[in-house]
């Protein structure tokens, strides 16, 4: 699914579910991302005292230790935000063979081809929210109560804002953060709807307008802080 569509949120719900807690003796979560690092990924999966890995900075030394630490254990592993199948095919496939039968790996990715390359048994598509569900989420995050016609009064403009978020929960939450700081009036919400931030280019597809809108609404001293952070790789 697209970025901001709720893949990680869904994975967290599964990861923290009591049935998973009871079924698996070891649970591990690895955020892979675009610039994943072999060494850090292996250390994250290692099931033991991290100090035991002090000085181990090579795959050849880490892989047998990780394999031994998980040997015979029933593992539930989440590989979140996977951008390349190499993390499984070249790094973890052989290392995790020592795990007990019934171990499971959950992968989140934007690219269905990656899911196929890692031989996923079941592929679940996280769909965008419907317009009505998007409005419900916006109301929840902005804390619109429905009292005195508050929800109905703002619904028309709110639905237009939700449309701009293209059904992506992350975008809706970002906009909700802006709306929380505004008056509960049609005029204030309309200014958000008509903001030029929605058409800003050069940001991640899907959530770009909503994210930039959040940035634009920051006080000047916080904007300077963000700009300063861009100086670092």
PDB file of C-alpha atoms in Angstrom:
ATOM      1  CA  UNK A   1       0.000   0.000   0.000  1.00  0.00           C
ATOM      2  CA  UNK A   2       0.926   3.670  -0.335  1.00  0.00           C
ATOM      3  CA  UNK A   3       2.983   5.521   2.235  1.00  0.00           C
ATOM      4  CA  UNK A   4       0.769   6.821   5.024  1.00  0.00           C
ATOM      5  CA  UNK A   5      -1.889   4.208   4.304  1.00  0.00           C
ATOM      6  CA  UNK A   6      -1.730   2.508   7.696  1.00  0.00           C
ATOM      7  CA  UNK A   7       0.504  -0.516   7.049  1.00  0.00           C
ATOM      8  CA  UNK A   8       2.713   0.064  10.079  1.00  0.00           C
ATOM      9  CA  UNK A   9      -0.277   0.862  12.296  1.00  0.00           C
ATOM     10  CA  UNK A  10      -1.944  -2.409  11.308  1.00  0.00           C
ATOM     11  CA  UNK A  11       1.297  -4.326  11.872  1.00  0.00           C
ATOM     12  CA  UNK A  12       1.610  -2.806  15.363  1.00  0.00           C
ATOM     13  CA  UNK A  13      -1.933  -3.881  16.218  1.00  0.00           C
ATOM     14  CA  UNK A  14      -1.070  -7.442  15.229  1.00  0.00           C
ATOM     15  CA  UNK A  15       2.319  -7.343  16.968  1.00  0.00           C
ATOM     16  CA  UNK A  16       0.765  -6.206  20.258  1.00  0.00           C
ATOM     17  CA  UNK A  17      -2.243  -8.526  20.115  1.00  0.00           C
ATOM     18  CA  UNK A  18      -2.527 -10.800  23.150  1.00  0.00           C
ATOM     19  CA  UNK A  19      -2.829 -13.886  20.929  1.00  0.00           C
ATOM     20  CA  UNK A  20       0.590 -13.131  19.440  1.00  0.00           C
ATOM     21  CA  UNK A  21       1.977 -12.632  22.944  1.00  0.00           C
ATOM     22  CA  UNK A  22       0.759 -16.059  23.984  1.00  0.00           C
ATOM     23  CA  UNK A  23       1.660 -17.941  20.807  1.00  0.00           C
ATOM     24  CA  UNK A  24       5.263 -16.832  20.249  1.00  0.00           C
ATOM     25  CA  UNK A  25       8.147 -17.023  22.706  1.00  0.00           C
ATOM     26  CA  UNK A  26      10.145 -14.324  20.891  1.00  0.00           C
ATOM     27  CA  UNK A  27       8.855 -11.157  19.222  1.00  0.00           C
ATOM     28  CA  UNK A  28      11.089  -8.818  17.255  1.00  0.00           C
ATOM     29  CA  UNK A  29      10.402  -5.634  15.297  1.00  0.00           C
ATOM     30  CA  UNK A  30      12.885  -4.322  12.727  1.00  0.00           C
ATOM     31  CA  UNK A  31      12.350  -1.048  10.875  1.00  0.00           C
ATOM     32  CA  UNK A  32      14.139  -1.758   7.609  1.00  0.00           C
ATOM     33  CA  UNK A  33      13.553   1.456   5.581  1.00  0.00           C
ATOM     34  CA  UNK A  34      15.376   2.479   2.409  1.00  0.00           C
ATOM     35  CA  UNK A  35      18.859   2.657   3.901  1.00  0.00           C
ATOM     36  CA  UNK A  36      18.730  -0.509   6.002  1.00  0.00           C
ATOM     37  CA  UNK A  37      21.935  -1.727   7.583  1.00  0.00           C
ATOM     38  CA  UNK A  38      22.819  -5.446   7.718  1.00  0.00           C
ATOM     39  CA  UNK A  39      24.665  -5.183  11.022  1.00  0.00           C
ATOM     40  CA  UNK A  40      21.999  -3.221  12.886  1.00  0.00           C
ATOM     41  CA  UNK A  41      19.246  -5.477  11.537  1.00  0.00           C
ATOM     42  CA  UNK A  42      21.011  -8.586  12.829  1.00  0.00           C
ATOM     43  CA  UNK A  43      21.599  -6.951  16.209  1.00  0.00           C
ATOM     44  CA  UNK A  44      17.908  -6.003  16.433  1.00  0.00           C
ATOM     45  CA  UNK A  45      16.874  -9.618  15.869  1.00  0.00           C
ATOM     46  CA  UNK A  46      19.425 -11.125  18.269  1.00  0.00           C
ATOM     47  CA  UNK A  47      17.624 -12.637  21.264  1.00  0.00           C
ATOM     48  CA  UNK A  48      20.046 -12.135  24.093  1.00  0.00           C
ATOM     49  CA  UNK A  49      22.071  -9.578  26.011  1.00  0.00           C
ATOM     50  CA  UNK A  50      23.190  -6.916  23.554  1.00  0.00           C
ATOM     51  CA  UNK A  51      26.526  -6.564  25.357  1.00  0.00           C
ATOM     52  CA  UNK A  52      27.353 -10.042  24.055  1.00  0.00           C
ATOM     53  CA  UNK A  53      27.598  -8.491  20.598  1.00  0.00           C
ATOM     54  CA  UNK A  54      30.086  -5.806  21.593  1.00  0.00           C
ATOM     55  CA  UNK A  55      32.764  -5.606  18.956  1.00  0.00           C
ATOM     56  CA  UNK A  56      30.831  -7.692  16.432  1.00  0.00           C
ATOM     57  CA  UNK A  57      30.563  -5.527  13.357  1.00  0.00           C
ATOM     58  CA  UNK A  58      30.523  -8.085  10.559  1.00  0.00           C
ATOM     59  CA  UNK A  59      27.871 -10.387   9.132  1.00  0.00           C
ATOM     60  CA  UNK A  60      30.158 -13.381   9.442  1.00  0.00           C
ATOM     61  CA  UNK A  61      30.478 -12.948  13.211  1.00  0.00           C
ATOM     62  CA  UNK A  62      26.881 -11.893  13.891  1.00  0.00           C
ATOM     63  CA  UNK A  63      24.946 -14.426  11.826  1.00  0.00           C
ATOM     64  CA  UNK A  64      25.941 -17.534  13.838  1.00  0.00           C
ATOM     65  CA  UNK A  65      25.214 -15.719  17.115  1.00  0.00           C
ATOM     66  CA  UNK A  66      21.777 -14.616  15.932  1.00  0.00           C
ATOM     67  CA  UNK A  67      21.038 -18.100  14.633  1.00  0.00           C
ATOM     68  CA  UNK A  68      22.091 -19.668  17.928  1.00  0.00           C
ATOM     69  CA  UNK A  69      20.095 -17.172  20.028  1.00  0.00           C
ATOM     70  CA  UNK A  70      16.896 -18.027  18.160  1.00  0.00           C
ATOM     71  CA  UNK A  71      17.490 -21.750  17.811  1.00  0.00           C
ATOM     72  CA  UNK A  72      14.368 -23.756  18.623  1.00  0.00           C
ATOM     73  CA  UNK A  73      12.365 -20.651  19.559  1.00  0.00           C
ATOM     74  CA  UNK A  74       9.057 -19.710  17.999  1.00  0.00           C
ATOM     75  CA  UNK A  75       9.639 -16.278  16.487  1.00  0.00           C
ATOM     76  CA  UNK A  76       7.229 -13.577  15.386  1.00  0.00           C
ATOM     77  CA  UNK A  77       9.219 -11.048  13.374  1.00  0.00           C
ATOM     78  CA  UNK A  78       7.994  -7.824  11.780  1.00  0.00           C
ATOM     79  CA  UNK A  79      10.081  -6.361   8.978  1.00  0.00           C
ATOM     80  CA  UNK A  80       8.588  -2.909   8.606  1.00  0.00           C
ATOM     81  CA  UNK A  81       8.925  -0.627   5.578  1.00  0.00           C
ATOM     82  CA  UNK A  82      10.876  -3.008   3.353  1.00  0.00           C
ATOM     83  CA  UNK A  83      12.208  -1.459   0.140  1.00  0.00           C
ATOM     84  CA  UNK A  84      14.298  -4.370  -1.125  1.00  0.00           C
ATOM     85  CA  UNK A  85      13.958  -8.138  -0.920  1.00  0.00           C
ATOM     86  CA  UNK A  86      17.675  -8.400  -0.113  1.00  0.00           C
ATOM     87  CA  UNK A  87      16.971  -8.022   3.603  1.00  0.00           C
ATOM     88  CA  UNK A  88      15.284 -11.434   3.459  1.00  0.00           C
ATOM     89  CA  UNK A  89      16.892 -13.212   0.512  1.00  0.00           C
ATOM     90  CA  UNK A  90      20.505 -12.217   1.230  1.00  0.00           C
ATOM     91  CA  UNK A  91      20.482 -11.621   4.984  1.00  0.00           C
ATOM     92  CA  UNK A  92      17.822 -13.360   7.064  1.00  0.00           C
ATOM     93  CA  UNK A  93      16.568 -16.339   5.081  1.00  0.00           C
ATOM     94  CA  UNK A  94      19.307 -18.750   6.172  1.00  0.00           C
ATOM     95  CA  UNK A  95      19.940 -17.156   9.571  1.00  0.00           C
ATOM     96  CA  UNK A  96      16.372 -17.753  10.757  1.00  0.00           C
ATOM     97  CA  UNK A  97      16.167 -21.396   9.704  1.00  0.00           C
ATOM     98  CA  UNK A  98      17.039 -22.409  13.262  1.00  0.00           C
ATOM     99  CA  UNK A  99      13.724 -21.016  14.566  1.00  0.00           C
ATOM    100  CA  UNK A 100      11.020 -23.411  15.684  1.00  0.00           C
ATOM    101  CA  UNK A 101       8.273 -24.579  13.359  1.00  0.00           C
ATOM    102  CA  UNK A 102       5.337 -22.196  13.344  1.00  0.00           C
ATOM    103  CA  UNK A 103       7.475 -19.057  13.410  1.00  0.00           C
ATOM    104  CA  UNK A 104       6.014 -16.210  11.377  1.00  0.00           C
ATOM    105  CA  UNK A 105       7.350 -13.147   9.574  1.00  0.00           C
ATOM    106  CA  UNK A 106       5.172 -10.144   8.760  1.00  0.00           C
ATOM    107  CA  UNK A 107       6.502  -7.760   6.108  1.00  0.00           C
ATOM    108  CA  UNK A 108       5.163  -4.295   5.317  1.00  0.00           C
ATOM    109  CA  UNK A 109       6.087  -2.759   1.985  1.00  0.00           C
ATOM    110  CA  UNK A 110       4.765  -0.334  -0.596  1.00  0.00           C
ATOM    111  CA  UNK A 111       5.775  -2.638  -3.433  1.00  0.00           C
ATOM    112  CA  UNK A 112       3.813  -5.833  -4.059  1.00  0.00           C
ATOM    113  CA  UNK A 113       6.714  -7.198  -6.107  1.00  0.00           C
ATOM    114  CA  UNK A 114       8.855  -7.246  -2.964  1.00  0.00           C
ATOM    115  CA  UNK A 115       6.202  -9.276  -1.152  1.00  0.00           C
ATOM    116  CA  UNK A 116       6.314 -11.778  -4.002  1.00  0.00           C
ATOM    117  CA  UNK A 117      10.127 -11.845  -4.044  1.00  0.00           C
ATOM    118  CA  UNK A 118      10.267 -12.793  -0.362  1.00  0.00           C
ATOM    119  CA  UNK A 119       7.782 -15.610  -1.093  1.00  0.00           C
ATOM    120  CA  UNK A 120       4.961 -14.193   1.007  1.00  0.00           C
ATOM    121  CA  UNK A 121       2.328 -16.839   1.703  1.00  0.00           C
ATOM    122  CA  UNK A 122      -0.462 -14.268   1.952  1.00  0.00           C
ATOM    123  CA  UNK A 123      -0.501 -10.700   0.646  1.00  0.00           C
ATOM    124  CA  UNK A 124      -2.897  -8.237   2.258  1.00  0.00           C
ATOM    125  CA  UNK A 125      -3.556  -4.907   0.568  1.00  0.00           C
ATOM    126  CA  UNK A 126      -4.204  -1.997   2.931  1.00  0.00           C
ATOM    127  CA  UNK A 127      -6.807   0.052   1.105  1.00  0.00           C
ATOM    128  CA  UNK A 128      -7.364   3.774   1.385  1.00  0.00           C
ATOM    129  CA  UNK A 129     -10.108   5.016   3.675  1.00  0.00           C
ATOM    130  CA  UNK A 130     -13.488   5.816   2.209  1.00  0.00           C
ATOM    131  CA  UNK A 131     -14.569   9.445   2.321  1.00  0.00           C
ATOM    132  CA  UNK A 132     -16.952   8.766   5.202  1.00  0.00           C
ATOM    133  CA  UNK A 133     -14.365   6.807   7.198  1.00  0.00           C
ATOM    134  CA  UNK A 134     -11.863   9.585   6.562  1.00  0.00           C
ATOM    135  CA  UNK A 135     -14.324  12.114   7.968  1.00  0.00           C
ATOM    136  CA  UNK A 136     -14.894   9.945  11.049  1.00  0.00           C
ATOM    137  CA  UNK A 137     -11.130   9.756  11.628  1.00  0.00           C
ATOM    138  CA  UNK A 138     -10.780  13.518  11.210  1.00  0.00           C
ATOM    139  CA  UNK A 139     -13.581  14.136  13.729  1.00  0.00           C
ATOM    140  CA  UNK A 140     -11.934  11.786  16.198  1.00  0.00           C
ATOM    141  CA  UNK A 141      -8.521  13.433  15.916  1.00  0.00           C
ATOM    142  CA  UNK A 142      -9.886  16.981  16.028  1.00  0.00           C
ATOM    143  CA  UNK A 143     -12.197  15.939  18.881  1.00  0.00           C
ATOM    144  CA  UNK A 144     -15.385  17.120  17.219  1.00  0.00           C
ATOM    145  CA  UNK A 145     -18.097  15.973  19.571  1.00  0.00           C
ATOM    146  CA  UNK A 146     -21.215  16.589  17.542  1.00  0.00           C
ATOM    147  CA  UNK A 147     -22.613  18.822  20.268  1.00  0.00           C
ATOM    148  CA  UNK A 148     -24.618  21.837  19.147  1.00  0.00           C
ATOM    149  CA  UNK A 149     -24.344  20.732  15.540  1.00  0.00           C
ATOM    150  CA  UNK A 150     -20.554  21.156  15.541  1.00  0.00           C
ATOM    151  CA  UNK A 151     -19.890  18.186  13.276  1.00  0.00           C
ATOM    152  CA  UNK A 152     -22.680  18.982  10.833  1.00  0.00           C
ATOM    153  CA  UNK A 153     -21.692  22.639  10.715  1.00  0.00           C
ATOM    154  CA  UNK A 154     -18.178  21.771   9.550  1.00  0.00           C
ATOM    155  CA  UNK A 155     -18.869  18.569   7.629  1.00  0.00           C
ATOM    156  CA  UNK A 156     -19.059  20.030   4.118  1.00  0.00           C
ATOM    157  CA  UNK A 157     -15.694  21.763   4.407  1.00  0.00           C
ATOM    158  CA  UNK A 158     -14.289  18.847   6.392  1.00  0.00           C
ATOM    159  CA  UNK A 159     -15.222  16.397   3.654  1.00  0.00           C
ATOM    160  CA  UNK A 160     -13.420  18.552   1.092  1.00  0.00           C
ATOM    161  CA  UNK A 161     -10.327  18.527   3.300  1.00  0.00           C
ATOM    162  CA  UNK A 162     -10.567  14.745   3.621  1.00  0.00           C
ATOM    163  CA  UNK A 163     -10.761  14.461  -0.184  1.00  0.00           C
ATOM    164  CA  UNK A 164      -7.447  16.278  -0.450  1.00  0.00           C
ATOM    165  CA  UNK A 165      -5.930  13.675   1.888  1.00  0.00           C
ATOM    166  CA  UNK A 166      -6.753  10.981  -0.694  1.00  0.00           C
ATOM    167  CA  UNK A 167      -7.893   8.426   1.871  1.00  0.00           C
ATOM    168  CA  UNK A 168      -4.517   8.242   3.643  1.00  0.00           C
ATOM    169  CA  UNK A 169      -4.783   8.076   7.461  1.00  0.00           C
ATOM    170  CA  UNK A 170      -1.382   9.714   8.004  1.00  0.00           C
ATOM    171  CA  UNK A 171      -2.396  12.696   5.880  1.00  0.00           C
ATOM    172  CA  UNK A 172      -5.712  13.024   7.726  1.00  0.00           C
ATOM    173  CA  UNK A 173      -3.952  12.899  11.102  1.00  0.00           C
ATOM    174  CA  UNK A 174      -1.463  15.539   9.974  1.00  0.00           C
ATOM    175  CA  UNK A 175      -4.247  17.886   8.882  1.00  0.00           C
ATOM    176  CA  UNK A 176      -6.164  17.169  12.088  1.00  0.00           C
ATOM    177  CA  UNK A 177      -3.149  18.405  14.029  1.00  0.00           C
ATOM    178  CA  UNK A 178      -3.443  21.715  12.192  1.00  0.00           C
ATOM    179  CA  UNK A 179      -7.215  21.963  12.606  1.00  0.00           C
ATOM    180  CA  UNK A 180      -6.928  21.337  16.346  1.00  0.00           C
ATOM    181  CA  UNK A 181      -5.197  24.701  16.628  1.00  0.00           C
ATOM    182  CA  UNK A 182      -7.857  26.546  14.624  1.00  0.00           C
ATOM    183  CA  UNK A 183     -11.212  27.964  15.585  1.00  0.00           C
ATOM    184  CA  UNK A 184     -14.154  25.649  14.999  1.00  0.00           C
ATOM    185  CA  UNK A 185     -15.564  27.913  12.297  1.00  0.00           C
ATOM    186  CA  UNK A 186     -16.180  27.464   8.606  1.00  0.00           C
ATOM    187  CA  UNK A 187     -13.947  30.437   7.815  1.00  0.00           C
ATOM    188  CA  UNK A 188     -10.950  29.011   9.706  1.00  0.00           C
ATOM    189  CA  UNK A 189     -11.348  25.564   8.166  1.00  0.00           C
ATOM    190  CA  UNK A 190     -11.813  27.053   4.715  1.00  0.00           C
ATOM    191  CA  UNK A 191      -8.450  28.806   5.016  1.00  0.00           C
ATOM    192  CA  UNK A 192      -6.881  25.400   5.629  1.00  0.00           C
ATOM    193  CA  UNK A 193      -8.762  23.943   2.657  1.00  0.00           C
ATOM    194  CA  UNK A 194      -7.570  26.711   0.335  1.00  0.00           C
ATOM    195  CA  UNK A 195      -3.982  26.813   1.590  1.00  0.00           C
ATOM    196  CA  UNK A 196      -1.302  26.794  -1.118  1.00  0.00           C
ATOM    197  CA  UNK A 197       0.541  24.125   0.900  1.00  0.00           C
ATOM    198  CA  UNK A 198      -1.610  21.448  -0.743  1.00  0.00           C
ATOM    199  CA  UNK A 199       0.076  22.058  -4.096  1.00  0.00           C
ATOM    200  CA  UNK A 200       3.664  22.114  -2.817  1.00  0.00           C
ATOM    201  CA  UNK A 201       5.986  19.888  -4.847  1.00  0.00           C
ATOM    202  CA  UNK A 202       9.111  17.939  -3.916  1.00  0.00           C
ATOM    203  CA  UNK A 203       7.639  16.007  -0.982  1.00  0.00           C
ATOM    204  CA  UNK A 204       6.588  12.322  -0.686  1.00  0.00           C
ATOM    205  CA  UNK A 205       3.632  11.423  -2.876  1.00  0.00           C
ATOM    206  CA  UNK A 206       0.263  11.061  -1.197  1.00  0.00           C
ATOM    207  CA  UNK A 207       0.901  12.895   2.062  1.00  0.00           C
ATOM    208  CA  UNK A 208       2.955  15.793   0.732  1.00  0.00           C
ATOM    209  CA  UNK A 209       0.290  18.497   0.956  1.00  0.00           C
ATOM    210  CA  UNK A 210      -0.855  17.480   4.423  1.00  0.00           C
ATOM    211  CA  UNK A 211       2.682  17.261   5.792  1.00  0.00           C
ATOM    212  CA  UNK A 212       3.722  20.603   4.368  1.00  0.00           C
ATOM    213  CA  UNK A 213       0.527  22.131   5.713  1.00  0.00           C
ATOM    214  CA  UNK A 214       1.595  20.981   9.189  1.00  0.00           C
ATOM    215  CA  UNK A 215       4.996  22.577   8.668  1.00  0.00           C
ATOM    216  CA  UNK A 216       3.518  25.837   7.404  1.00  0.00           C
ATOM    217  CA  UNK A 217       1.364  26.089  10.516  1.00  0.00           C
ATOM    218  CA  UNK A 218       4.364  25.923  12.868  1.00  0.00           C
ATOM    219  CA  UNK A 219       5.637  29.047  14.641  1.00  0.00           C
ATOM    220  CA  UNK A 220       8.685  30.597  12.986  1.00  0.00           C
ATOM    221  CA  UNK A 221      11.179  29.406  15.615  1.00  0.00           C
ATOM    222  CA  UNK A 222      10.158  25.772  15.066  1.00  0.00           C
ATOM    223  CA  UNK A 223      10.416  26.181  11.301  1.00  0.00           C
ATOM    224  CA  UNK A 224      13.985  27.365  11.795  1.00  0.00           C
ATOM    225  CA  UNK A 225      14.661  24.272  13.880  1.00  0.00           C
ATOM    226  CA  UNK A 226      13.444  21.998  11.071  1.00  0.00           C
ATOM    227  CA  UNK A 227      15.468  23.893   8.485  1.00  0.00           C
ATOM    228  CA  UNK A 228      18.559  23.559  10.666  1.00  0.00           C
ATOM    229  CA  UNK A 229      18.036  19.784  10.822  1.00  0.00           C
ATOM    230  CA  UNK A 230      18.116  19.595   7.016  1.00  0.00           C
ATOM    231  CA  UNK A 231      21.797  20.536   7.149  1.00  0.00           C
ATOM    232  CA  UNK A 232      22.574  17.065   8.497  1.00  0.00           C
ATOM    233  CA  UNK A 233      22.480  13.862   6.398  1.00  0.00           C
TER     234      UNK A 233
END
